[in-house]
Structures are given as structure tokens and as C-alpha cells.
């Protein structure tokens, strides 16, 4: 049987230096095997452009690419390198078979909107394909079929309900199958979604960035934006970019006005990549139906292939989601994935990469894309479909900036009023999180001196104070207030990715207190700054 220690060997082989600018976790995703970190120069002077896009993932890069292609003078800014957020940690299934089932979207928003949601994701895959071909991008893009299959707890009705919903929306492409006919993994009863896609996300984003620059756009990395006051954004260095439009493409908006954290919930998901002989596993996408875990939890298994070299492919399997900051057993979760793979892909070879990342689930099943206020725009709430959401966000946002009609703008409007009871669900989650975390923290090690190298802990000091300690690789302790600067929840330690994660809305911080995920835009306060 696979043990946790055999996985910890892998993750310890794949850390990256200066992790906080390269990617948002300690464990490198597979994509860094073939792609270099995408680095540009820092912003060192004030600038005036037509549009400034903050955040270099699928959302920001696509938006900046489309704007620059149309002749706009664009600046794209990231506080890490390009792809250093969740886009570089994505498994990059390109599909319109969303984490939210269409029968649920129809139930919440009606048939017309559900149909447009499907069309928008189809159009996103088409746009990625067109970009790859137009710009000659070498990024392992391929059209492949996808299979939605039943997990061990679901009944056939789940598939038939979904098929009915697809037909109701006019989709006759998706077929019910007794067997997928794939090997060596044939999941049995399933829905086949033809002509979906897969890509190497870092290579794709790197290719689009090259085109942005060729179109006259400017890209700045390691440039943290602290202020978003239309018409100007201000970097930590003090330099400003003034623009007619500001796009906040930071995965979760970090400008405080937006308050999007009330409408969505953050989850951590785990991925392991295995070496398999070339061609041994059918080149397809697989997704199990959800395993309900209570609340909004929607863990499911997602599987794909990535070509490695002449002899091997990588089998990439993700699963085991949990609410951010509410579990610290990542090694066990990797080991569970590994055991599952051994059972279902007995010929699979060694595990070569293991990493986790963060997804953000919207309260009413669909993402938020559009105008925040005046000339400030945002996009968020993508669940595990952010490669297509980010791409279609680029289409919606560039149309809004051009003042062009966009058929999808209204349904994705961040201010839409259809949320109703969904908002209550998020609120409830928020409260539950607070309670859970309190009890979680009580069990933490209270002796920071005893911490292993590169580990952290939350420690009680007196009745009311809690400190976040991190012991670095040289044995030096770093102490912060454990209070999340966003809205005051207590962070918890994520020993797998070596970050302090906030269980309330998913802000994350390195062991040195630097913010790596919003909604917070500021680091943890040093312990001595507390009083
Ligand atoms: C493990 C995993 C598997 C996934 N699998 C899939 C999949 O198979 N298919 C799919 O479609 N989606 C998948 N997703 C979801 C998808 O990857 C994300 O939703 C998507 O990449 C988000 O893109 P984004 O551009 O909005 O955000 P990000 O890629 O996170 O980009 C935001 C950027 O903003 C920058 N930033 C933040 N704050 C600031 C600031 N103040 N100043 C400057 N820059 C800032 C960050 O450094 C970051 O680079 C997966 C996600 C994970 C974690
Ligand atoms: S992310 Fe909101 S309180 Fe921490």
C-alpha cells in the first residue's frame, strides 16, 4: 500500500525557490517540468495607458491579450510571475461540463441562462483553440472527449437528469453510454461530452503574453498593487499606472469595495501526477459526480493525460477537496489519491508531482464577471472551471470596455439579484467556519521552539491573543498576529503548501506573512506590531 511518507518524498522533491513569486504553494505543479516561470521586469516608473489589468492568470492574460489585439494600449501587472496564481496550478481541463450541473443551473437561473452559460464555455474552448492556432502556440492543446461518470454513492438518475437538462437546452452532442470504451479505466455508465480540450496552462499563458508584448502591451511582474482608486492603481513601490479602465483579475478581488467574499466560498483541492507508458491511458477527460460532504462541499475526482516525452505520459488525478483552512492533512489526501490510482490504473508508474490549489465556488452556481463600479471591472467565482471562465471573462470584459453588446454580460453581472437564499448559505458557511476554526486552533502545538524546519503553528498567548509562528529552513522563528487582515478570522497552518490559510474567505499568507491569495491584499501583521 502507498504510505504518506512515499508521497512526502515526492512533494519534497518538487518545491520551488522563491515560491511566493513563482506559484502560490510550496509544491510545484507538473507544468514547471516543461515551462519556465514567466518573468518580466518590475514597474519602476509612473505610466499612463488605456487599460490596466491586475492579475496574470487566465482572466488577466486573456483580457489583456484581447484588448491589445484590438489596438488598446494595455499594461498587465502581477505581484508574482505570470501564472503564479491558481492558473499555474490548474489541471486545465477545458470543458463546458461544469462543476455545477446544468439541471441545478436551470433550477436556480432558468433554461435560457443555463443555455447561455453552456454556450459561453463552449466559446471559451473555441477561443483558446483559435488563439493557439492563430499565434502558433506550442502548449500541448488538444481536443479530447470528456466523460462524466458516477461515483460509488450516486445513482444513474444523476446522469439522466443531467442529460435531460442538456437536451432541454438544445444540446444533442452529449450521449449516455453504458461504457466509455476507454482504457484501462472504463468508468461504466457515463455521459460523453465530445470535443472538449486540454492544455499546458503555463505554456499557453506564456504564449499569449509574448503576443501582448508584440501588440505593444507592457507586462510587469513582482509588482504588488496596493490601491485601486479609479483612474489609478498604485504599486507598493509607490509607482502609479493611470488608465481609463482597471480590471481586477486577482482570482478573488482584492479591492475592498467589491465584497465578493460574501457570495462565494474557498476550497482546497489536491492533485497527483503519475508516469504512465505512452498511450497506455486513453487521452480523455474524466470527472466523477460529486461526493457530498455537507455544506457546499463538492469533492469529485478529475482525471486527464498530459504528454511527457516519447516514452511516457503523465496521468493527472485530482480529488479530495475541503474548505480552505479547515483541514491540515494534505499528505493523507495525496496518499488516498495514490491508493485510488493504484486500484484503477494498476499499470501506473511512480508519482512524479503532487500539489494542491484553491478554487472558489460561487453561491448560486455561476461565476461573477463584469463592472464593479464605473471603470473598475472584476471576475471571480469560477469553481473548478476557471480556465474557461477566465477566457470568457476576457471576452465579456473586453466587450464591456469597448462598449459592445455582450450576450453573457447580464447573467454574469457581479451585482445580479438572483442570489437570494444562496447568499444565506455563504453567510452560514462563514459562521460555521469561525466556530470550526476556533476548535481547530485549540489543538495546536503551543511550543513554537519545537516546530520542525519550514513548519508553522498557531499558538495561544494569554486569553485573547493568538500568534502565527513559522520556523524557516535555517531554524529562525517568525511571529505574526494570527488575525487575518481581511475581516479578523484566525488563520490556520497548511503544512502541505506551507502557508497560513484563512478559513473564512480563503486569504493565504506565506510563512513570512506575505499575502498570496485574496480577498486580503495585505500581509499578516508582525507580532510586535499588534499592540
Ligand atoms: C488544483 C486545481 C485544479 C484546477 N483544475 C481546473 C481545470 O481542470 N479546469 C478549469 O477550467 N479550471 C481549473 N481550476 C480552476 C482554475 O485554475 C482557476 O479558476 C483559474 O486559473 C483562475 O484564474 P484567474 O486568472 O482568475 O486567477 P489566478 O490564476 O489566480 O490569477 C490571479 C493573479 O493575480 C495576482 N495578484 C493577486 N493580487 C495581486 C495584487 N494585489 N497585485 C498584483 N497582482 C496580484 C496573483 O499573483 C495571480 O497571479 C483548477 C484550480 C486548481 C487550484
Ligand atoms: S479572508 Fe476574510 S477574514 Fe480572512
XYZ file of C-alpha atoms and ligand atoms in Angstrom:
588
model
C 0.000 0.000 0.000
C 1.116 3.587 -0.557
C 2.045 5.436 2.553
C 2.036 9.108 3.378
C 5.821 9.089 3.559
C 6.169 7.906 -0.057
C 4.172 10.980 -1.097
C 6.168 13.299 1.127
C 9.263 12.133 -0.775
C 7.663 13.449 -3.947
C 6.479 16.747 -2.655
C 9.845 17.430 -1.051
C 11.461 16.858 -4.461
C 9.290 19.458 -6.134
C 9.470 22.657 -4.090
C 10.448 25.802 -5.940
C 12.784 28.517 -4.814
C 11.171 31.926 -4.118
C 7.819 30.177 -4.106
C 5.812 33.298 -3.339
C 6.539 34.843 -6.744
C 6.584 31.641 -8.840
C 3.432 29.912 -7.599
C 1.016 30.064 -4.691
C 2.127 26.932 -2.831
C 5.252 25.131 -1.743
C 4.730 22.166 -4.115
C 5.363 22.767 -7.781
C 2.708 21.668 -10.247
C 3.709 19.397 -13.145
C 3.718 22.291 -15.636
C 7.038 23.597 -14.315
C 8.683 20.437 -15.675
C 8.387 21.849 -19.243
C 7.784 25.570 -18.771
C 9.967 28.273 -17.255
C 8.466 30.752 -14.763
C 7.151 33.691 -16.821
C 9.049 36.723 -15.559
C 9.000 40.348 -16.822
C 10.516 43.456 -15.290
C 9.110 45.282 -12.250
C 7.187 48.554 -12.514
C 9.733 51.260 -11.725
C 8.073 54.426 -13.030
C 4.644 56.013 -13.411
C 2.743 55.161 -16.547
C -0.422 56.166 -18.408
C -2.177 53.568 -20.576
C -5.672 52.900 -21.936
C -6.329 49.880 -19.712
C -4.543 48.303 -16.761
C -5.159 44.656 -15.910
C -4.082 43.449 -12.451
C -3.502 39.675 -12.239
C -1.701 37.448 -14.733
C -3.827 34.273 -14.800
C -6.326 33.101 -17.428
C -8.574 36.095 -16.709
C -5.965 38.843 -16.804
C -3.844 37.461 -19.630
C -6.852 36.783 -21.890
C -8.320 40.222 -21.188
C -5.006 41.974 -21.834
C -4.451 39.897 -24.975
C -7.877 40.720 -26.454
C -7.550 44.422 -25.613
C -4.032 44.659 -27.045
C -5.062 42.766 -30.172
C -7.772 45.377 -30.739
C -5.171 48.149 -30.589
C -5.545 49.289 -26.971
C -2.503 50.388 -25.036
C -2.507 47.860 -22.188
C -0.466 47.230 -19.037
C -0.688 43.798 -17.374
C 0.627 43.581 -13.803
C 1.165 40.666 -11.413
C 2.731 40.601 -7.971
C 4.334 37.257 -8.759
C 5.285 35.962 -12.165
C 2.635 35.320 -14.828
C 0.649 32.166 -13.934
C 1.809 32.341 -10.314
C -1.768 32.195 -9.021
C -4.169 29.304 -9.449
C -3.882 29.265 -13.256
C -0.408 27.767 -12.993
C -1.705 25.128 -10.538
C -4.745 24.226 -12.620
C -5.164 20.800 -14.213
C -6.519 22.721 -17.237
C -9.398 20.537 -18.372
C -11.178 22.712 -20.922
C -14.833 21.829 -20.782
C -18.399 23.039 -20.705
C -19.312 20.123 -18.386
C -19.154 22.384 -15.352
C -18.737 21.537 -11.669
C -22.274 22.928 -11.280
C -24.683 20.600 -13.019
C -26.924 22.171 -15.675
C -30.077 20.882 -14.003
C -29.038 22.903 -10.933
C -28.284 25.994 -13.018
C -31.687 25.671 -14.709
C -33.312 25.308 -11.292
C -31.620 28.469 -9.996
C -31.483 30.683 -13.096
C -33.827 29.216 -15.719
C -33.249 27.441 -19.004
C -32.275 30.484 -21.037
C -29.404 31.469 -18.759
C -28.231 27.850 -18.411
C -28.068 27.594 -22.217
C -26.022 30.796 -22.417
C -23.678 29.543 -19.692
C -23.045 26.411 -21.730
C -22.552 28.428 -24.916
C -20.121 30.789 -23.203
C -17.881 27.926 -22.035
C -18.020 26.305 -25.484
C -16.979 29.642 -26.960
C -14.106 29.837 -24.472
C -12.707 26.491 -25.647
C -13.112 27.674 -29.237
C -11.249 30.894 -28.422
C -8.371 29.004 -26.795
C -8.167 26.771 -29.864
C -8.256 29.784 -32.201
C -5.550 31.588 -30.191
C -3.331 28.504 -30.252
C -3.683 28.204 -33.990
C -3.530 31.956 -34.851
C -0.460 32.630 -32.714
C 1.185 29.255 -33.298
C 1.341 28.485 -29.562
C 3.219 25.349 -28.568
C 1.204 24.423 -25.476
C 0.001 20.819 -25.850
C -3.550 21.927 -26.663
C -5.716 19.090 -27.874
C -9.425 18.439 -28.352
C -10.419 15.328 -26.385
C -13.684 13.776 -25.223
C -14.806 14.078 -21.617
C -16.758 11.541 -19.519
C -18.978 12.342 -16.564
C -19.300 9.103 -14.561
C -20.970 8.005 -11.335
C -19.108 7.957 -8.054
C -19.817 4.997 -5.792
C -22.624 6.858 -3.964
C -24.527 8.310 -6.933
C -27.379 6.697 -8.824
C -27.978 6.576 -12.574
C -30.673 9.226 -12.115
C -27.947 11.844 -11.666
C -26.754 11.240 -15.209
C -30.219 11.006 -16.743
C -31.306 14.249 -15.040
C -28.249 15.994 -16.453
C -28.761 14.544 -19.929
C -32.364 15.749 -19.851
C -31.195 19.244 -18.873
C -28.665 19.274 -21.733
C -31.327 18.204 -24.220
C -33.712 20.817 -22.838
C -31.034 23.415 -23.663
C -30.785 22.070 -27.215
C -27.566 20.073 -26.764
C -27.762 16.818 -28.727
C -23.995 16.222 -28.730
C -23.779 14.652 -25.292
C -24.516 10.915 -25.226
C -25.465 8.465 -22.499
C -23.063 5.485 -22.617
C -23.136 2.076 -20.903
C -19.346 2.098 -21.179
C -16.927 4.830 -22.157
C -14.861 2.356 -24.172
C -11.683 3.928 -22.822
C -8.788 2.023 -21.308
C -7.505 0.980 -18.880
C -10.099 2.999 -16.955
C -13.653 2.491 -18.166
C -15.962 4.110 -15.636
C -19.106 2.296 -16.844
C -22.333 4.330 -17.073
C -21.411 7.852 -18.120
C -22.211 10.893 -20.251
C -19.801 11.510 -23.119
C -19.049 15.174 -23.915
C -17.302 15.221 -27.313
C -14.612 17.739 -28.339
C -13.615 19.221 -25.008
C -9.945 20.108 -24.561
C -6.752 20.131 -22.531
C -3.718 22.395 -22.489
C -0.497 23.142 -20.591
C -1.694 26.315 -18.812
C 1.738 27.877 -18.266
C 2.830 27.406 -21.859
C -0.482 28.831 -23.097
C -0.284 31.910 -20.854
C 3.394 32.433 -21.745
C 2.498 32.324 -25.456
C -0.309 34.884 -25.076
C 1.992 37.181 -23.076
C 4.509 37.121 -25.914
C 1.698 38.295 -28.226
C 0.584 41.028 -25.787
C 4.104 42.459 -25.913
C 4.193 42.070 -29.698
C 0.930 44.064 -29.822
C 2.617 46.891 -27.915
C 1.360 45.947 -24.436
C 3.528 46.167 -21.318
C 3.841 43.445 -18.699
C 5.196 43.922 -15.175
C 5.810 41.145 -12.654
C 6.720 41.228 -8.937
C 4.609 44.382 -8.768
C 2.056 44.293 -5.956
C -0.841 46.706 -6.402
C -1.965 48.156 -3.075
C -4.544 50.770 -4.173
C -7.306 50.587 -6.746
C -8.683 54.108 -6.963
C -10.065 54.712 -10.421
C -8.429 56.027 -12.650
C -5.176 54.955 -10.952
C -3.649 51.851 -9.427
C -0.718 52.256 -7.091
C 2.064 49.717 -6.601
C 3.805 49.019 -3.288
C 6.872 50.726 -4.752
C 4.829 53.931 -4.965
C 4.677 53.940 -8.776
C 1.272 54.533 -10.349
C -0.485 53.427 -13.514
C -3.258 55.718 -14.693
C -5.812 54.201 -17.079
C -9.316 54.664 -18.455
C -10.221 51.167 -17.235
C -8.965 48.966 -14.395
C -9.537 45.205 -14.480
C -9.120 43.408 -11.138
C -8.238 39.870 -12.305
C -6.804 38.648 -8.995
C -8.910 35.453 -8.788
C -10.709 36.811 -5.715
C -10.997 40.612 -5.948
C -8.576 42.326 -3.586
C -10.166 45.756 -3.808
C -12.248 46.056 -0.661
C -15.302 47.646 -2.236
C -16.196 44.529 -4.160
C -17.354 42.402 -1.158
C -17.460 39.341 -3.398
C -16.303 37.152 -0.497
C -19.919 37.140 0.749
C -21.094 35.442 -2.435
C -18.577 32.617 -2.757
C -16.592 30.083 -0.708
C -12.956 28.885 -0.984
C -11.915 25.217 -1.221
C -8.565 23.413 -1.401
C -8.178 20.602 -3.929
C -5.368 18.012 -4.309
C -3.627 16.641 -7.405
C -1.081 13.857 -8.026
C 0.623 13.178 -11.403
C 1.923 9.691 -12.251
C 4.201 8.497 -15.006
C 2.462 6.022 -17.345
C 3.739 4.360 -20.547
C 2.917 6.465 -23.624
C -0.562 5.693 -24.940
C -1.379 3.371 -22.042
C -4.213 5.591 -20.769
C -6.799 6.932 -23.244
C -6.326 10.644 -23.903
C -9.618 11.877 -22.440
C -11.025 13.840 -19.527
C -12.943 12.084 -16.732
C -14.991 13.592 -13.933
C -16.894 11.679 -11.270
C -20.179 13.044 -9.962
C -19.926 14.872 -6.637
C -19.398 13.229 -3.300
C -21.448 15.380 -0.945
C -19.619 16.268 2.253
C -22.126 18.669 3.715
C -22.491 22.422 3.159
C -21.264 23.461 -0.257
C -18.573 20.774 -0.430
C -18.381 19.146 -3.802
C -15.372 16.880 -3.919
C -15.082 14.813 -7.049
C -12.355 13.022 -8.967
C -10.953 14.658 -12.119
C -8.543 12.869 -14.423
C -6.589 13.682 -17.579
C -3.453 12.843 -19.546
C -0.528 15.110 -20.400
C 2.189 14.068 -22.875
C 5.609 13.967 -21.170
C 8.059 12.638 -23.772
C 8.460 9.923 -26.417
C 8.025 7.119 -23.880
C 5.700 8.491 -21.238
C 2.556 10.393 -20.460
C 1.518 11.863 -17.143
C -1.744 10.667 -15.642
C -3.052 13.618 -13.598
C -5.642 12.851 -10.925
C -7.282 15.429 -8.674
C -9.775 14.999 -5.798
C -10.190 15.312 -2.022
C -11.422 18.933 -1.781
C -12.086 20.528 1.584
C -12.911 24.009 2.798
C -9.797 26.165 2.922
C -8.144 26.283 6.317
C -10.365 23.606 7.847
C -8.092 20.574 7.495
C -4.349 20.067 7.585
C -3.947 16.521 6.317
C -2.782 17.145 2.742
C -0.244 14.293 2.769
C -3.001 11.873 3.717
C -5.165 13.220 0.901
C -2.347 12.725 -1.624
C -1.906 9.161 -0.311
C -5.640 8.490 -0.734
C -5.450 9.624 -4.366
C -2.418 7.413 -4.871
C -4.191 4.370 -3.445
C -7.200 5.026 -5.696
C -4.963 5.266 -8.755
C -3.193 2.003 -7.884
C -6.584 0.335 -7.806
C -7.979 1.824 -11.016
C -4.772 2.210 -13.051
C -2.692 -0.767 -11.848
C -0.024 -0.197 -14.505
C 0.614 3.392 -13.427
C 4.213 4.134 -12.525
C 5.736 6.396 -9.931
C 4.034 9.540 -8.710
C 6.129 12.422 -10.048
C 4.355 15.571 -8.841
C 1.849 16.288 -6.069
C 0.375 19.706 -5.395
C -2.762 21.413 -4.155
C -4.525 24.641 -5.042
C -7.522 26.800 -4.301
C -10.837 27.061 -6.080
C -13.664 29.468 -5.291
C -17.237 28.207 -5.504
C -19.992 30.726 -6.310
C -23.070 30.646 -4.067
C -25.562 30.469 -6.934
C -23.691 28.075 -9.255
C -22.307 30.539 -11.842
C -19.324 32.920 -11.883
C -19.223 36.711 -11.448
C -17.844 38.806 -14.297
C -18.447 42.468 -15.018
C -18.376 46.015 -13.831
C -17.627 46.596 -10.176
C -18.099 50.345 -10.290
C -17.628 52.925 -13.056
C -14.440 51.963 -14.874
C -13.446 49.222 -12.420
C -14.094 45.610 -13.541
C -13.763 42.228 -11.826
C -14.150 38.492 -12.414
C -14.314 35.701 -9.804
C -16.245 32.646 -8.508
C -15.116 30.159 -11.125
C -15.191 26.881 -9.117
C -13.025 24.277 -10.894
C -13.776 25.731 -14.330
C -11.580 28.808 -14.284
C -9.621 28.164 -17.474
C -12.809 28.577 -19.484
C -14.348 31.127 -17.112
C -11.133 33.183 -17.223
C -11.138 33.021 -21.012
C -14.770 34.011 -21.394
C -14.237 36.728 -18.770
C -11.668 38.171 -21.173
C -14.348 38.227 -23.860
C -17.013 39.798 -21.628
C -14.715 42.388 -20.036
C -13.120 43.495 -23.292
C -16.611 43.919 -24.814
C -17.725 45.981 -21.804
C -14.626 48.151 -22.182
C -15.311 48.611 -25.903
C -18.956 49.455 -25.090
C -20.072 46.467 -27.193
C -23.181 44.370 -26.506
C -22.312 41.063 -24.885
C -24.963 38.390 -24.600
C -23.478 36.928 -21.405
C -22.779 40.147 -19.509
C -26.109 40.347 -17.703
C -26.157 36.798 -16.331
C -22.566 37.062 -15.035
C -23.066 40.562 -13.596
C -21.472 40.567 -10.095
C -24.370 42.709 -8.858
C -27.076 40.365 -10.147
C -30.047 39.967 -7.857
C -30.780 36.267 -8.324
C -28.710 35.076 -5.401
C -31.492 35.064 -2.803
C -31.055 32.210 -0.402
C -27.652 31.347 -1.842
C -26.206 34.325 -0.003
C -27.579 32.883 3.223
C -25.712 29.682 2.518
C -22.442 31.539 2.237
C -23.194 33.553 5.374
C -23.953 30.368 7.245
C -20.742 28.827 5.990
C -18.855 31.828 7.217
C -20.258 31.433 10.722
C -19.660 27.706 10.771
C -16.103 28.353 9.695
C -15.486 30.685 12.605
C -16.650 28.068 15.109
C -14.794 25.242 13.480
C -11.577 27.107 13.357
C -11.756 28.102 16.977
C -11.859 24.470 17.970
C -9.208 23.560 15.404
C -6.806 26.106 16.818
C -7.219 24.892 20.396
C -5.459 21.688 19.425
C -2.342 23.389 18.023
C 1.193 22.951 19.304
C 1.880 25.601 21.923
C 5.693 25.326 21.779
C 6.891 27.084 18.617
C 10.511 26.285 19.526
C 9.664 22.620 18.908
C 8.495 23.220 15.358
C 10.274 21.306 12.592
C 12.088 23.385 9.960
C 9.709 25.007 7.447
C 6.651 24.377 9.604
C 4.222 26.720 11.273
C 1.744 26.739 14.100
C -0.880 28.890 15.796
C -0.119 29.449 19.457
C -2.294 30.882 22.224
C -0.776 33.695 24.258
C -2.984 34.598 27.214
C -6.781 34.674 26.957
C -7.211 36.578 23.720
C -4.000 36.592 21.692
C -3.043 34.029 19.100
C 0.231 34.150 17.237
C 1.159 32.537 13.937
C 4.701 31.128 14.140
C 6.829 29.908 11.245
C 10.255 28.290 11.606
C 12.249 28.845 8.414
C 14.769 26.473 6.813
C 17.576 27.969 8.924
C 15.674 27.476 12.184
C 14.722 31.117 12.708
C 11.235 31.746 14.118
C 8.947 34.380 12.545
C 5.938 35.530 14.578
C 2.765 37.236 13.356
C -0.659 38.012 14.661
C -2.888 35.126 13.551
C -5.666 37.650 12.817
C -6.434 37.759 9.100
C -6.228 41.417 7.975
C -9.282 40.914 5.755
C -12.032 40.622 8.385
C -10.422 39.283 11.513
C -10.774 35.469 11.410
C -7.877 33.414 12.732
C -5.642 31.811 10.106
C -4.564 28.170 10.362
C -1.406 26.402 9.203
C -1.299 24.459 5.936
C 1.675 22.137 6.409
C 1.465 20.772 2.833
C 1.818 24.079 0.983
C 3.492 25.832 3.932
C 1.106 28.747 4.130
C -1.212 30.279 6.709
C -4.747 29.903 5.277
C -7.826 31.789 6.398
C -10.881 29.524 6.758
C -13.398 32.340 6.319
C -12.832 33.649 2.779
C -9.602 31.950 1.717
C -6.896 34.601 2.058
C -3.497 32.910 2.279
C -0.065 34.015 3.527
C 3.454 32.608 3.281
C 5.370 31.626 6.415
C 6.896 35.120 6.195
C 3.420 36.672 6.369
C 3.220 37.800 2.742
C -0.248 37.601 1.166
C -0.567 35.111 -1.745
C -4.367 34.883 -2.167
C -7.171 37.409 -1.782
C -9.544 38.775 -0.688
C -6.907 40.189 1.663
C -4.465 42.464 -0.112
C -2.132 42.855 2.878
C 0.225 40.560 4.756
C -0.082 39.295 8.349
C 0.995 41.815 10.948
C 4.307 41.121 12.676
C 3.710 40.122 16.283
C 5.414 43.233 17.642
C 3.085 45.474 15.570
C -0.001 44.184 17.355
C -0.329 46.486 20.309
C -5.626 22.232 -8.447
C -6.550 22.997 -9.354
C -7.089 22.360 -10.465
C -7.921 23.086 -11.324
N -8.373 22.460 -12.448
C -9.091 23.154 -13.345
C -9.453 22.551 -14.575
O -9.118 21.385 -14.832
N -10.157 23.294 -15.462
C -10.516 24.582 -15.206
O -11.151 25.204 -16.052
N -10.181 25.188 -14.043
C -9.469 24.509 -13.114
N -9.096 25.093 -11.948
C -9.545 26.479 -11.667
C -8.703 27.481 -12.417
O -7.361 27.087 -12.418
C -8.829 28.872 -11.779
O -10.169 29.174 -11.543
C -8.276 29.927 -12.707
O -6.961 29.584 -13.065
C -8.322 31.296 -12.057
O -7.731 32.204 -12.957
P -7.610 33.733 -12.583
O -6.891 34.379 -13.689
O -8.950 34.273 -12.225
O -6.772 33.760 -11.230
P -5.231 33.432 -10.961
O -4.675 32.493 -11.941
O -5.148 33.039 -9.523
O -4.506 34.819 -11.202
C -4.615 35.891 -10.301
C -3.282 36.611 -10.276
O -3.424 37.838 -9.580
C -2.207 38.132 -8.942
N -2.480 39.093 -7.866
C -3.253 38.949 -6.781
N -3.284 40.078 -6.047
C -2.488 40.978 -6.685
C -2.117 42.321 -6.419
N -2.575 42.999 -5.353
N -1.266 42.943 -7.284
C -0.796 42.294 -8.375
N -1.147 41.013 -8.679
C -1.979 40.357 -7.851
C -1.726 36.781 -8.437
O -0.330 36.766 -8.249
C -2.176 35.844 -9.561
O -1.150 35.529 -10.469
C -8.258 24.430 -11.063
C -7.715 25.070 -9.941
C -6.869 24.368 -9.094
C -6.283 25.064 -7.920
S -10.207 36.003 4.306
Fe -11.807 37.091 5.202
S -11.300 37.108 7.296
Fe -9.659 36.058 6.367
